[in-house]
Coordinates of C-alpha atoms in Angstrom, one line a residue:
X162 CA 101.2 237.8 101.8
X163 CA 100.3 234.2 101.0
X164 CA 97.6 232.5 99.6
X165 CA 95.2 232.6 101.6
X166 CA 95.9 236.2 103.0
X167 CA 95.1 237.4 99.5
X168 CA 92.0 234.9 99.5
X169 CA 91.0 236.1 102.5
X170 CA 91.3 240.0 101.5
X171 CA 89.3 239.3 97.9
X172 CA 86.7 237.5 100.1
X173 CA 86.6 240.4 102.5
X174 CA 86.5 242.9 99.6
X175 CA 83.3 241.3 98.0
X176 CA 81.8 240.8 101.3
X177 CA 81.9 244.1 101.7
X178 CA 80.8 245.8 98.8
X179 CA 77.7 243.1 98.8
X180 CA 76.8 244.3 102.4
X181 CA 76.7 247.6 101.6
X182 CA 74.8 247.7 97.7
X183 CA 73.0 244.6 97.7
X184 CA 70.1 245.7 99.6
X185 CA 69.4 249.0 97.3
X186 CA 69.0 246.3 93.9
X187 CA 66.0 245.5 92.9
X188 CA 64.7 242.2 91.0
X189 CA 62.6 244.2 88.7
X190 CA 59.4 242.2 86.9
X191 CA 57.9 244.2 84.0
X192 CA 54.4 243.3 81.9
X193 CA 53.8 243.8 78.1
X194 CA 51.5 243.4 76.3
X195 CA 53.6 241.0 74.6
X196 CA 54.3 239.0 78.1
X197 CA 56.4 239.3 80.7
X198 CA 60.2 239.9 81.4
X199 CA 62.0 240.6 84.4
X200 CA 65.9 242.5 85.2
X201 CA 67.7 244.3 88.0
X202 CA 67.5 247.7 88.9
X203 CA 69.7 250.0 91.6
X204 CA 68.2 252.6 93.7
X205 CA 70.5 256.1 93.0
X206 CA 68.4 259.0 95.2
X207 CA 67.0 259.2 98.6
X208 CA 63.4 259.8 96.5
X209 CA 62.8 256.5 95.3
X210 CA 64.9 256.6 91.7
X211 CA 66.5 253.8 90.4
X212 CA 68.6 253.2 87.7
X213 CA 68.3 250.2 85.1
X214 CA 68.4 249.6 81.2
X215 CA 66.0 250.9 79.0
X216 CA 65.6 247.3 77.2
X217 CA 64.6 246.1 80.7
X218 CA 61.8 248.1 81.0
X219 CA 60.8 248.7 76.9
X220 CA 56.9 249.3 76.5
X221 CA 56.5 247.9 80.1
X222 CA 52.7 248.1 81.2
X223 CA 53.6 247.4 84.9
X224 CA 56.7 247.7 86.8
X225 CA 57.1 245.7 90.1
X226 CA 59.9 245.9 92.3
X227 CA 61.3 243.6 94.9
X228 CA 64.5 244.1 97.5
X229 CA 66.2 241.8 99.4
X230 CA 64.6 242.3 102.7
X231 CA 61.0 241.7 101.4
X232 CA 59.8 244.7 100.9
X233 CA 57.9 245.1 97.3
X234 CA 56.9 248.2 95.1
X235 CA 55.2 249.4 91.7
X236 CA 57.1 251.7 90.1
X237 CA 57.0 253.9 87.1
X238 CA 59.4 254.3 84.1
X239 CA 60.5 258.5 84.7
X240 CA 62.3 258.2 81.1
X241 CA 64.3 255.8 78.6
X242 CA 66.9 256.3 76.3
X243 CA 67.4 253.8 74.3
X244 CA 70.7 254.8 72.9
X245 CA 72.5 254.6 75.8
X246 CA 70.4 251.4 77.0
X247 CA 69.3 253.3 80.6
X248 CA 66.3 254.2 82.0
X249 CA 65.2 255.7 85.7
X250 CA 62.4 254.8 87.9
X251 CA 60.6 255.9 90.6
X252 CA 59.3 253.4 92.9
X253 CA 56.1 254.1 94.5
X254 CA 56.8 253.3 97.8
X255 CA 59.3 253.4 100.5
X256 CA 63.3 252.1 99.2
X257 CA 66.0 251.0 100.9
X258 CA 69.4 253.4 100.9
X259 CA 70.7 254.6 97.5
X260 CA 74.4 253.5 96.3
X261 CA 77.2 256.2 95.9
X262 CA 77.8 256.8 92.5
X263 CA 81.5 256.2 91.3
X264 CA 83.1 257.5 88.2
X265 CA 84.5 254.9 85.7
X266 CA 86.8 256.9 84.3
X267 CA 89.1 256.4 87.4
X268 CA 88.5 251.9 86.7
X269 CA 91.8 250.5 86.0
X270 CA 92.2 247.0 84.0
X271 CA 92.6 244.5 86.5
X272 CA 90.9 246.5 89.5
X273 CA 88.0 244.0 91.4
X274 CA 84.6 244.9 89.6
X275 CA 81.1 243.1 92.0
X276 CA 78.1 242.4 89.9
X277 CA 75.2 242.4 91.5
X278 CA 71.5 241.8 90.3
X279 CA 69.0 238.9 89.7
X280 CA 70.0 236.8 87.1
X281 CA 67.6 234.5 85.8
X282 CA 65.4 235.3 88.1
X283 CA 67.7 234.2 91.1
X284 CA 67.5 237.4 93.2
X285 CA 69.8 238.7 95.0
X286 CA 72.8 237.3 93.1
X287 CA 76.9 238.9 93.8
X288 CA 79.4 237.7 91.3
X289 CA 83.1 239.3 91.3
X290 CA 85.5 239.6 88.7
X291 CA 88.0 242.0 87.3
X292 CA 87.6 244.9 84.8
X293 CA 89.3 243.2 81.7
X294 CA 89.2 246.2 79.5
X295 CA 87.7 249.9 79.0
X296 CA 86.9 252.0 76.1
X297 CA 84.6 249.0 74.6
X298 CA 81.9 250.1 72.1
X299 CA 78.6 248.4 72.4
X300 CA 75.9 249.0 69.5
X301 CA 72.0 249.7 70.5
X302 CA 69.2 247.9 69.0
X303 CA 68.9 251.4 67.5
X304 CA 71.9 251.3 65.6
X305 CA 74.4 253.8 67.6
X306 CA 77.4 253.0 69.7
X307 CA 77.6 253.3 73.3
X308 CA 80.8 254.4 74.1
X309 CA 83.6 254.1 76.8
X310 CA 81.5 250.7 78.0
X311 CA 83.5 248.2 80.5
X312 CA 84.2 245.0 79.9
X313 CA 84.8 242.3 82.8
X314 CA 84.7 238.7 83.6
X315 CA 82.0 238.6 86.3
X316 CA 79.5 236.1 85.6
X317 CA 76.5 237.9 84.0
X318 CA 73.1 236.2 82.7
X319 CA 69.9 237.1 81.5
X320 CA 68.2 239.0 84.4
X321 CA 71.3 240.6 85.3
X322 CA 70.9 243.8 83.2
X323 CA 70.1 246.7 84.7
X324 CA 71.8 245.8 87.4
X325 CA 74.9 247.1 89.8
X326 CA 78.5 247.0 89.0
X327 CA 80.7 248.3 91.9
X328 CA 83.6 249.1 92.8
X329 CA 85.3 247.7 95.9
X330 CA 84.6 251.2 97.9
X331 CA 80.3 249.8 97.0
X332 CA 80.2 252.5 94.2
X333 CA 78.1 252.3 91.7
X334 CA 80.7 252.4 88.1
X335 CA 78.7 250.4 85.6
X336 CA 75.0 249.3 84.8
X337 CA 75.1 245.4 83.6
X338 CA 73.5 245.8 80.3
X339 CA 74.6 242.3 77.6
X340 CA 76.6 239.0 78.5
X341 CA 78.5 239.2 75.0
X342 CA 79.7 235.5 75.7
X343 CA 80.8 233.1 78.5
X344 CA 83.5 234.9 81.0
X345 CA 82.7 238.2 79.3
X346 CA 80.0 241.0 80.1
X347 CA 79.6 244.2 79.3
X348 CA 78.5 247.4 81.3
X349 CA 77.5 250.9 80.6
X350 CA 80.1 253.1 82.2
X351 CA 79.3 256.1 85.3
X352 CA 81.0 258.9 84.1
X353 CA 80.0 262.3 83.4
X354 CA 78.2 261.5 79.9
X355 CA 75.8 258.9 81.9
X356 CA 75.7 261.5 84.8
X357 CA 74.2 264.1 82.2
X358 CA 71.8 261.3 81.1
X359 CA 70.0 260.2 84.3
X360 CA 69.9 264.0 85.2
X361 CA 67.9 264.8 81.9
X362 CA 65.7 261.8 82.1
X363 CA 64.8 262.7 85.9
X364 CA 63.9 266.2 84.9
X365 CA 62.3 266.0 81.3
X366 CA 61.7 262.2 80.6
X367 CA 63.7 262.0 77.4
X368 CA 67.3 262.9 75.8
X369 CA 67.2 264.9 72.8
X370 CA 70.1 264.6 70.5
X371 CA 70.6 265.7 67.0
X372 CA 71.0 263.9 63.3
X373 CA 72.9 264.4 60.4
X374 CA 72.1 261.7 58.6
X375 CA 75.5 260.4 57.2
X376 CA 76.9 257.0 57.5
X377 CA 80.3 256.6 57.8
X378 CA 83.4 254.4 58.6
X379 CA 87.2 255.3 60.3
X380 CA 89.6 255.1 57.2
X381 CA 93.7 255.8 57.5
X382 CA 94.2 259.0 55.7
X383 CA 97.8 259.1 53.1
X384 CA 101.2 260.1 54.2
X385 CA 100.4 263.6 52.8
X386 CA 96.8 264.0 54.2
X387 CA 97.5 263.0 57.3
X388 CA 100.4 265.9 57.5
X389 CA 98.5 268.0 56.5
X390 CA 95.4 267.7 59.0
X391 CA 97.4 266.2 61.5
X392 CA 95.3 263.3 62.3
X393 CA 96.6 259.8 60.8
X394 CA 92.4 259.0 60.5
X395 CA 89.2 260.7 59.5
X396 CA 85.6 259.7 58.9
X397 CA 84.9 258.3 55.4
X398 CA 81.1 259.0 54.0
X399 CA 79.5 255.9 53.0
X400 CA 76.3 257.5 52.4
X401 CA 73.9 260.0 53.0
X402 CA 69.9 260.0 53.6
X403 CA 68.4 261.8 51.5
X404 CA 67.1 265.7 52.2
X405 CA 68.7 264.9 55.6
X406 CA 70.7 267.9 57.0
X407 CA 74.0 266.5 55.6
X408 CA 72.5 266.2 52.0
X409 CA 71.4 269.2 52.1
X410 CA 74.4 270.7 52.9
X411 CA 76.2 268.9 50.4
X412 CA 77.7 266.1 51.5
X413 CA 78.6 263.1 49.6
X414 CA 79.7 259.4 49.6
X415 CA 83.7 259.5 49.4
X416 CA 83.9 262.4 51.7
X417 CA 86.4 262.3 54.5
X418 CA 84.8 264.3 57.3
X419 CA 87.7 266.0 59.4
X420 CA 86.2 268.4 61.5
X421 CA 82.6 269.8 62.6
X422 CA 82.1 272.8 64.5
X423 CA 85.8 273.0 64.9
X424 CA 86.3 269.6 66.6
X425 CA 88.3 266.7 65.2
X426 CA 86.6 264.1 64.0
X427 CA 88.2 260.9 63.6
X428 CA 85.7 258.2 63.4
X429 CA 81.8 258.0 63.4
X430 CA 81.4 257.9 67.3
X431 CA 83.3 261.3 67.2
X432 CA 80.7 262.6 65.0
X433 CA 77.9 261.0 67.5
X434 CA 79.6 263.0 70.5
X435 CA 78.9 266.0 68.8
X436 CA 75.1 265.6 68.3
X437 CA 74.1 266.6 71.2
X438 CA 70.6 268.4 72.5
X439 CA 72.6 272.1 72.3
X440 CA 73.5 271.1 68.0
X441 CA 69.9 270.6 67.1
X442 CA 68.8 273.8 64.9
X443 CA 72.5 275.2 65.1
X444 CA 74.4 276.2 61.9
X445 CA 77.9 274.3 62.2
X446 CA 80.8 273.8 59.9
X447 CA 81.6 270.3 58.6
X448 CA 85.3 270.2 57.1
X449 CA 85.6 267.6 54.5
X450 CA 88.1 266.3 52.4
X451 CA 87.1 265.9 49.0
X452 CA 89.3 264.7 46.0
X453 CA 92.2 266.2 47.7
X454 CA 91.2 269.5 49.0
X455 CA 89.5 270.9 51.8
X456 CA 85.5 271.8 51.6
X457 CA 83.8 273.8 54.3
X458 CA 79.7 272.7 54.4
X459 CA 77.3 274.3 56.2
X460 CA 75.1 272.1 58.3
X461 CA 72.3 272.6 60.3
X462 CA 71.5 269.2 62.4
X463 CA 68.1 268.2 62.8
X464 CA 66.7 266.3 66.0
X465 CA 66.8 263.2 65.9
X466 CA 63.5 260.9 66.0
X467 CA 63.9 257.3 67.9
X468 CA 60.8 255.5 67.1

């Protein structure tokens, strides 16, 4: 293949995946009562719900939609979760075809990535790039880690968040959610976490998840701990909130968490994987190291409250 074979196959690629999503993504205008903003949604279901990011829409008064053949709609914010930066809507009138959803899991570094969405306020845009790595972690305003998120090269600006990444099959892999500097944006991954997500805030409005209140940091356990619990890391306390469900239980600042509920922890977003909706109220075990030996605590995590 020569040049411009392999030009001609990259165009034809992008050509194609633009064809077939571009007309389900939205350029999405929202109202505050501090102003106005604007963003990029997808449409996801035959019933009018779309998928963007929950900063796009965040206190929104009014939500207007607009696709590329014309056709305009108000639409209503179903649920947010600002902790994984998503949010679904349901537009009010008739949409155009939803996108297949893909699973990012399968994304390969390298593989051809299409953004699509309206950035500032240019709608309709299609950018392509690769996937230049996987297993990113973005933080929320909130303060927790979004996990697994791609990283690629296509162009991304303000106004592009909320909107498609696809694969070169027009699958939907990736919501466009922060340009973290030029040649480098960021997306929140489809896979079955986000699946569970968007299924939850279609159904009840809202994620629950639950709270230990620790703070923590990955530290490199010694030659002899790390034999011992057969993990080279663990999670390190750095502090606890006070009469939160960890302090109640006991724990303290020096503690190296090693397992909860019988899971491995190695790291604070392996402690964040655990809090999920089914650990709120639920007695669970929390293995620590402590000066050397092992301590079993007793935690019940509470839910926790996003303001």
């Amino acid at each position: 293949m020569d040049d411009s074979e392999a030009l001609d196959a990259y165009s034809a690629a992008v050509v194609r995946v633009a064809e077939q999503v571009l007309p389900a993504v939205a350029a999405v205008s929202v109202r505050t009562s501090a102003g106005s903003g604007a963003g990029s949604a997808t449409v996801i279901s035959a019933d009018g719900h779309l998928l963007t990011s929950a900063h796009v829409v965040a206190e929104a008064s009014t939500v207007e939609l607009a696709f590329a053949d014309g056709r305009t709609s108000d639409a209503g914010v179903v649920g947010a979760d600002v902790l994984s930066d998503l949010a679904v809507l349901r537009a009010l009138g008739p949409t155009p075809a939803p996108v297949p959803l893909g699973d990012a899991s399968q994304l390969r570094v390298g593989q051809l990535v299409v953004a699509l969405g309206n950035p500032r306020g240019l709608a309709g845009s299609v950018t392509a790039g690769i996937v230049s790595a996987l297993g990113r972690s973005l933080p929320t305003r909130s303060g927790r880690v979004i996990d697994e998120v791609i990283q690629t090269d296509a162009a991304l600006n303000p106004g592009s968040s909320g909107g498609a990444l696809a694969d070169s099959s027009g699958r939907l892999v990736g919501v466009n959610t922060a340009v973290a500097g030029i040649g480098l944006g960021l997306a929140v991954p489809m896979n079955a976490s986000t699946l569970a997500i968007i299924e939850t805030l279609t159904t009840t409005g809202r994620v629950r998840r639950a709270w230990l209140g620790i703070a923590g940091t990955r530290v490199r356990l010694s030659p002899d701990a790390s034999e011992r619990i057969g993990s080279p890391t663990g999670m390190q306390v750095m502090s606890t909130i006070a009469g939160s469900p960890a302090a109640l239980a006991g724990a303290k600042a020096g503690d190296i968490v090693i397992s909860i509920d019988r899971t491995p922890v190695f790291d604070p977003t392996g402690v964040q994987r655990l809090m999920v909706e089914a650990a709120i109220g639920r007695r669970m075990e929390m293995t620590v190291l402590r000066n050397g030996a092992l301590v079993d605590l007793v935690v019940s995590p509470e839910e926790l409250r996003v303001s």
